[in-house]
Coordinates of C-alpha atoms and ligand atoms in Angstrom, one line a residue:
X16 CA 111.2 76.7 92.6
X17 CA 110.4 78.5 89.3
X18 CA 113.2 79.9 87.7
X19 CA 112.5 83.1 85.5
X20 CA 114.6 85.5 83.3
X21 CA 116.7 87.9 84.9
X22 CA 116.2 91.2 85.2
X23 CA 117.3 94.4 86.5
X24 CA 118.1 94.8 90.3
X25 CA 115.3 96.0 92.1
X26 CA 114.0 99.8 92.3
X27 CA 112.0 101.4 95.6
X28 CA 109.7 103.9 93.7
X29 CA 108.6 106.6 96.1
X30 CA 104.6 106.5 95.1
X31 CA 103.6 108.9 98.1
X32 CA 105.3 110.0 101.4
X33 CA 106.8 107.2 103.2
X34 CA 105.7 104.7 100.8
X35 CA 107.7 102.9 98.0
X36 CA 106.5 100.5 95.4
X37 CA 108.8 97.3 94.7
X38 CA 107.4 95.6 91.6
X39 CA 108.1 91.4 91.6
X40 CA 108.2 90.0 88.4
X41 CA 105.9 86.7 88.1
X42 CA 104.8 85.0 85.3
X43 CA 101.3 85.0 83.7
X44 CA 100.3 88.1 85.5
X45 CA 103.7 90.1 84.5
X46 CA 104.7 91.3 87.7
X47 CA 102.9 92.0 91.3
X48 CA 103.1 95.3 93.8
X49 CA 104.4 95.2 97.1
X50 CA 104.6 98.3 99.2
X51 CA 107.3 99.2 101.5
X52 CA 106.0 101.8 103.9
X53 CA 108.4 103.4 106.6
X54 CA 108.7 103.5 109.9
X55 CA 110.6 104.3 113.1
X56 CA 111.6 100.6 113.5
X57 CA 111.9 99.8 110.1
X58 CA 109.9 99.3 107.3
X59 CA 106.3 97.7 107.2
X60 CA 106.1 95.6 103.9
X61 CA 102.7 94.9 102.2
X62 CA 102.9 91.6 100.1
X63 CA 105.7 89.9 98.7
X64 CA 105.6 87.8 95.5
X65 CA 105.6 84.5 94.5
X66 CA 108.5 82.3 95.5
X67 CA 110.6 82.5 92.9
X68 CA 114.3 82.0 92.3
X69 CA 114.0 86.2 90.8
X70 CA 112.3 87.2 93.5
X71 CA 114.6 86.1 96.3
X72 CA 117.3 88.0 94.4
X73 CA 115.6 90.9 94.9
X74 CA 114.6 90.6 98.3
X75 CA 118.5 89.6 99.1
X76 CA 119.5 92.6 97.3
X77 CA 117.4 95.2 99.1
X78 CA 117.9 93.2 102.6
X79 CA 121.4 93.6 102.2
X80 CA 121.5 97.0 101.2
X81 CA 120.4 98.0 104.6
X82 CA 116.9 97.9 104.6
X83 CA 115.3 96.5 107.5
X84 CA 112.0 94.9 107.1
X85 CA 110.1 95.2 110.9
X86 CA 107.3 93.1 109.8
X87 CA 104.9 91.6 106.7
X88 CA 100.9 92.6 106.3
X89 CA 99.1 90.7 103.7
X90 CA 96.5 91.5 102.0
X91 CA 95.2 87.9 101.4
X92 CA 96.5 84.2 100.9
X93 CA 96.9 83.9 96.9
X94 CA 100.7 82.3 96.5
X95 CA 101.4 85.1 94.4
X96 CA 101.0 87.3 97.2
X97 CA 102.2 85.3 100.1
X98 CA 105.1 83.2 98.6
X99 CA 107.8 85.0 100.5
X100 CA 105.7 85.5 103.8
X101 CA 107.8 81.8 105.4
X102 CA 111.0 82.8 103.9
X103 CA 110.5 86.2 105.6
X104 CA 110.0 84.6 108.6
X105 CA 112.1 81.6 109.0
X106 CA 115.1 83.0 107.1
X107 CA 114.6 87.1 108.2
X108 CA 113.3 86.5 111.7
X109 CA 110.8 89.3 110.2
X110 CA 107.1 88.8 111.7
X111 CA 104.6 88.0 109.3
X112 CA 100.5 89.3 109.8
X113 CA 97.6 87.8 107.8
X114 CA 93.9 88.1 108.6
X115 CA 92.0 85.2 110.4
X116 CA 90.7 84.4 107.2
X117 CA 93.7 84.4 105.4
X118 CA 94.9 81.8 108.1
X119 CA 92.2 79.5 107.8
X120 CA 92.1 79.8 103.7
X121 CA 95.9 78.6 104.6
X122 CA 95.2 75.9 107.0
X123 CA 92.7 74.8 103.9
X124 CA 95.6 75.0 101.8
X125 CA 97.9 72.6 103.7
X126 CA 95.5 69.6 102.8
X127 CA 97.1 69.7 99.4
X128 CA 93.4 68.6 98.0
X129 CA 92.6 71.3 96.2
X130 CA 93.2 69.9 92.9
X131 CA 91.1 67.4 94.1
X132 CA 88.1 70.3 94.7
X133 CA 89.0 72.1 91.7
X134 CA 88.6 69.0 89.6
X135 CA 85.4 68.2 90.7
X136 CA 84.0 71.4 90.3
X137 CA 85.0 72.1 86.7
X138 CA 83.3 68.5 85.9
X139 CA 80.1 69.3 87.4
X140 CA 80.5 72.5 85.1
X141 CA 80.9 70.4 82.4
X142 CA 84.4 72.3 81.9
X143 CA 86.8 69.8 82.6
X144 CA 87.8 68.5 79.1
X145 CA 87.4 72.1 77.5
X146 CA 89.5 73.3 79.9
X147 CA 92.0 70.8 81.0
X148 CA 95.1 73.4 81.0
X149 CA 92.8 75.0 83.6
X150 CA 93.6 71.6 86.2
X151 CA 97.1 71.7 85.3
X152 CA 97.9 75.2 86.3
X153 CA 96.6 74.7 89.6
X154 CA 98.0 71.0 89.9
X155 CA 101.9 72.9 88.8
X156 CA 101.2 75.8 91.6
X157 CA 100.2 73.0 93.9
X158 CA 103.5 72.6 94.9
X159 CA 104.0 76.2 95.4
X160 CA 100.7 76.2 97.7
X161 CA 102.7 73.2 99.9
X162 CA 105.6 75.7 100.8
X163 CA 104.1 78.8 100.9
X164 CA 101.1 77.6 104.1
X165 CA 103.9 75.6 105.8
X166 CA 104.1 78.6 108.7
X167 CA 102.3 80.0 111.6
X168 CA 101.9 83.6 111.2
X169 CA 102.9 85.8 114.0
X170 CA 99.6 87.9 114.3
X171 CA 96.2 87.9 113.0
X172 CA 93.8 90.7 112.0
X173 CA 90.5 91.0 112.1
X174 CA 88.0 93.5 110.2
X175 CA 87.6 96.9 111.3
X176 CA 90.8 97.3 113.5
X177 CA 93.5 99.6 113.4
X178 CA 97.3 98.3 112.4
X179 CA 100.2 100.2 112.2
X180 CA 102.0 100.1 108.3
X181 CA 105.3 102.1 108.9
X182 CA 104.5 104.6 111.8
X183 CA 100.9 105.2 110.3
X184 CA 97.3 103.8 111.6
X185 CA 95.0 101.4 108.8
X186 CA 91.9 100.7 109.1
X187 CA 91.2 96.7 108.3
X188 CA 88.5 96.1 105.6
X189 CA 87.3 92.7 104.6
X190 CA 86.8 92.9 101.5
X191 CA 85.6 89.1 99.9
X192 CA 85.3 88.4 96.0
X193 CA 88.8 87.7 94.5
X194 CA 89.2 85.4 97.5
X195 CA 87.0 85.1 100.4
X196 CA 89.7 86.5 102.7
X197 CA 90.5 89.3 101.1
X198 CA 91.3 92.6 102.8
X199 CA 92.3 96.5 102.4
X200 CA 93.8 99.0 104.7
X201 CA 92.7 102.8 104.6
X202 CA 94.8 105.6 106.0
X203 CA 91.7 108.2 107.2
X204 CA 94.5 111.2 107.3
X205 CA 95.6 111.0 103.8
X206 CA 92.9 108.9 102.1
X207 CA 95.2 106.2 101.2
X208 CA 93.5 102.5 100.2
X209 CA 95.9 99.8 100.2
X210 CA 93.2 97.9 97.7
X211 CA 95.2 94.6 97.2
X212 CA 93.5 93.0 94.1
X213 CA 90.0 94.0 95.2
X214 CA 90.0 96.5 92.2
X215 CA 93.0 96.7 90.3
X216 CA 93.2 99.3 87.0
X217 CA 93.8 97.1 84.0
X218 CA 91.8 94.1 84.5
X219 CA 88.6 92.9 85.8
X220 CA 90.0 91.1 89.2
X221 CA 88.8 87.1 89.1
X222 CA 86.4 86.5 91.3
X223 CA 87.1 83.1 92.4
X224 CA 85.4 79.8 93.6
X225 CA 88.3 78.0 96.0
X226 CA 86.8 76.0 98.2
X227 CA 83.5 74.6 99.3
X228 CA 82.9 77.2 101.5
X229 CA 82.9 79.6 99.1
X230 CA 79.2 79.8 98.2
X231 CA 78.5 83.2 96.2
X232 CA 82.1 85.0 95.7
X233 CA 80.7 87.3 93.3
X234 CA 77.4 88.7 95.5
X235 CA 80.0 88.5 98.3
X236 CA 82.4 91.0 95.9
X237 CA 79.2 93.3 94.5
X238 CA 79.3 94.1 98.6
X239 CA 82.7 94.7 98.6
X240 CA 82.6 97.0 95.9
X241 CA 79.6 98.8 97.9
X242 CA 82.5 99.2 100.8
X243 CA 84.3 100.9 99.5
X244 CA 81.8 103.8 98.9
X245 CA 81.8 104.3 102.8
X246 CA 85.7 106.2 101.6
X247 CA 87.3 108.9 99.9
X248 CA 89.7 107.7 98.2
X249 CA 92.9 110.1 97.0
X250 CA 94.8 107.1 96.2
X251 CA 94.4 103.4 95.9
X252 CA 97.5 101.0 95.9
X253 CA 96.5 97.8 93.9
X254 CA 98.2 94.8 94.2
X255 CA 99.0 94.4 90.1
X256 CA 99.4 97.0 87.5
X257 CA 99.3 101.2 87.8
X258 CA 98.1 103.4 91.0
X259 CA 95.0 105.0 90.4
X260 CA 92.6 107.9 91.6
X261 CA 89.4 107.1 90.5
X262 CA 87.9 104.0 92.6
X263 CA 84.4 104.9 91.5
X264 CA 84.6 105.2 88.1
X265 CA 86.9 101.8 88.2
X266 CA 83.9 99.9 90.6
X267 CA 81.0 101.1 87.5
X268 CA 83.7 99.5 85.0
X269 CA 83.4 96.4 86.5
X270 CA 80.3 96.2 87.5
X271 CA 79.4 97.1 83.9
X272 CA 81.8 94.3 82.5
X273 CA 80.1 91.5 84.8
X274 CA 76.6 92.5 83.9
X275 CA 77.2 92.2 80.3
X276 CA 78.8 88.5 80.8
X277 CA 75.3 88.1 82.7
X278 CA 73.3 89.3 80.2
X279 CA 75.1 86.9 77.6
X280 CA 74.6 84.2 80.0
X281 CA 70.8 84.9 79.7
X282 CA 70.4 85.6 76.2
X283 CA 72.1 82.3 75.9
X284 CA 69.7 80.3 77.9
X285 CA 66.8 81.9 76.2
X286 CA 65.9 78.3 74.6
X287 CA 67.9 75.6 76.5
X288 CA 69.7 74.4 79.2
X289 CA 73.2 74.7 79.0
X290 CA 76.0 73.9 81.2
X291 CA 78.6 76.5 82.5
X292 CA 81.1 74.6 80.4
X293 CA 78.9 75.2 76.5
X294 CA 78.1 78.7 77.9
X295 CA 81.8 79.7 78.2
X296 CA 82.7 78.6 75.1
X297 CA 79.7 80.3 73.6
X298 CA 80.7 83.4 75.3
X299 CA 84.4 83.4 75.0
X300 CA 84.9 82.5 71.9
X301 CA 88.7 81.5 71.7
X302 CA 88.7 80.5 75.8
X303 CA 91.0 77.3 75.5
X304 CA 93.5 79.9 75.5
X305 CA 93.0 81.9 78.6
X306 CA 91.2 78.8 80.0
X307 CA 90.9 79.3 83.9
X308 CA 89.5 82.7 83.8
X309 CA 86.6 82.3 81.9
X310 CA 85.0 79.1 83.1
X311 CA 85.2 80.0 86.9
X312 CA 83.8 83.4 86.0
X313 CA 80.7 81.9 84.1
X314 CA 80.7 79.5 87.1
X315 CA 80.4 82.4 89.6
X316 CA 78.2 84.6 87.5
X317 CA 75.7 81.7 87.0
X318 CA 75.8 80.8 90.9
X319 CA 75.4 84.6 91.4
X320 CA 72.0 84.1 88.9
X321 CA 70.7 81.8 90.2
X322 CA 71.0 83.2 94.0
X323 CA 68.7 86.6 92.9
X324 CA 65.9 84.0 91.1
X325 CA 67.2 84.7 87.4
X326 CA 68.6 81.3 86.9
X327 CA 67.3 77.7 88.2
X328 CA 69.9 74.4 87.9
X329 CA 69.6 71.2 88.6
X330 CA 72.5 68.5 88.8
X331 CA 71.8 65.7 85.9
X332 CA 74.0 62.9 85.8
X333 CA 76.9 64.7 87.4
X334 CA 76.3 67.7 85.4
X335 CA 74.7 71.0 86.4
X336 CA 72.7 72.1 83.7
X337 CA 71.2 75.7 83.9
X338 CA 68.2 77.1 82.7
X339 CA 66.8 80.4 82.5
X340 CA 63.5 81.4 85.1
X341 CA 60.4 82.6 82.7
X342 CA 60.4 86.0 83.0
X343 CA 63.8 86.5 84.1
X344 CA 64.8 89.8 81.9
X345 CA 68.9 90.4 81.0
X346 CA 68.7 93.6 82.5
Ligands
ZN427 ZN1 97.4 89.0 93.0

């Protein structure tokens, strides 16, 4: 178990009517939102942070100060979200809910081969020695990924249903991109989008490439983003950073900040072929230090490309090499 700095005991924030915000520290990301909303049985509790030494303190502290947790929702499988789902579970008799594609990304999980995956795919990007931190990071949360899909969840979900959070109805929306079982949960009364890390306020979510079955995560996210026009939205609850108002003006900033990565991507294959791997560091021009992010983004953005007839590839020698399709205009 990680063991991070202590700090101060941990504060419910009421953020709207019947709903409090619990804010998990975790490292790299700074901290993660769970969501406490209440109900006649107790309350329901949307995500829960990563399993961490800290974060058990808090969740010790708020258990025993009378709170009763009636059950977990998650909005999707990343260990940062669902590290405390098994402890909530096996050590709170609390019932824990995931989608039926959370539970299969979990079952994936169990294999313990997705360093395995992961280093295969950033060689055929021609990423591996570039970004050799990147493998590392996800070998040292490996053993996170072993405890946290060690459970049977108590419930599934599926898209467009109705669950109760607290003593209020959500509507289930599958929402794929940041991981292919992502999902949010609108309130139709008060306009409320529990929005998980499907868009999040002070970043541009990754859109990530986890397993083979994965094929497209970022055309799967563009429809996503489309979703979430079918609502007015008062107030979206993201899984990292601030609340915010503004969904629409959030989805054009990121669709904006994806197309200009493209557009980079195609000015930079005006004369060659190029791997994902010398594209990144084209692009990003310090991205040994932020490693992970960029590469799997270029990956994505390239497959993405390539899927609407802007980019061809073809694997040389172990190597996907990527070249632009005559014609193909950066707009
Ligand atoms: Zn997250």
């Amino acid at each position: 178990m990680l063991d991070l700095m202590k700090k101060s005991p941990p504060i419910l924030k009421e953020v709207a009517k019947d709903i409090y915000l619990i804010s998990i520290p975790i490292p790299v990301m700074e901290q993660i939102n769970c969501y406490l909303f209440r109900g006649e049985k107790g309350f329901t509790l949307i995500d829960t942070g990563l399993y961490t030494s800290e974060g058990m303190a808090i969740w010790e502290d708020l258990i025993s100060s009378g709170i009763k947790i009636e059950k977990v929702v998650l909005t999707h499988f990343h260990i940062d979200h669902i590290g405390f789902a098994r402890w909530f579970q096996e050590k709170q008799q609390v019932p824990v809910f995931i989608s039926s594609h959370g539970y299969e990304e979990m079952k994936k999980r169990r294999k313990g081969d997705y360093s395995d995956w992961a280093i295969e795919l950033f060689q055929e990007h021609d990423g591996l020695q570039l970004f050799k931190t990147a493998i590392e990071e996800q070998i040292a949360i490996e053993e996170q990924m072993m405890y946290a899909y060690e459970f049977e969840p108590d419930g599934l979900f599926d898209e467009n249903q109705y669950i109760l959070l607290g003593n209020e109805i959500y509507e289930t929306i599958w929402t794929p991109g940041h991981s292919a079982d992502h999902f949010c949960f609108y309130n139709h009364e008060r306009q409320l989008m529990v929005i998980g890390d499907h868009i999040v306020e002070h970043f541009s979510p990754l859109i990530l490439l986890e397993s083979s079955t994965d094929l497209n995560p970022l055309m799967s996210y563009y429809d996503s983003l489309e979703k979430m026009k079918d609502y007015s939205i008062n107030l979206a609850l993201p899984g990292h950073g601030n609340l915010f108002e503004n969904v629409n003006k959030r989805i054009e900033d990121i669709q904006s900040g994806h197309h200009y990565r493209m557009k980079q991507i195609l000015e930079s294959l005006k004369d060659e072929e190029k791997t994902a791997g010398q594209m990144t560091q084209e692009i990003y021009k310090n991205a040994s230090n932020i490693a992970f992010g960029p590469i799997m983004s270029t990956i994505i953005r390239c497959i993405y490309l390539e899927s609407i007839g802007k980019l061809q590839s073809e694997c040389i020698n172990g190597k996907r090499l990527y070249k632009k399709v005559d014609g193909a205009s950066a707009k």
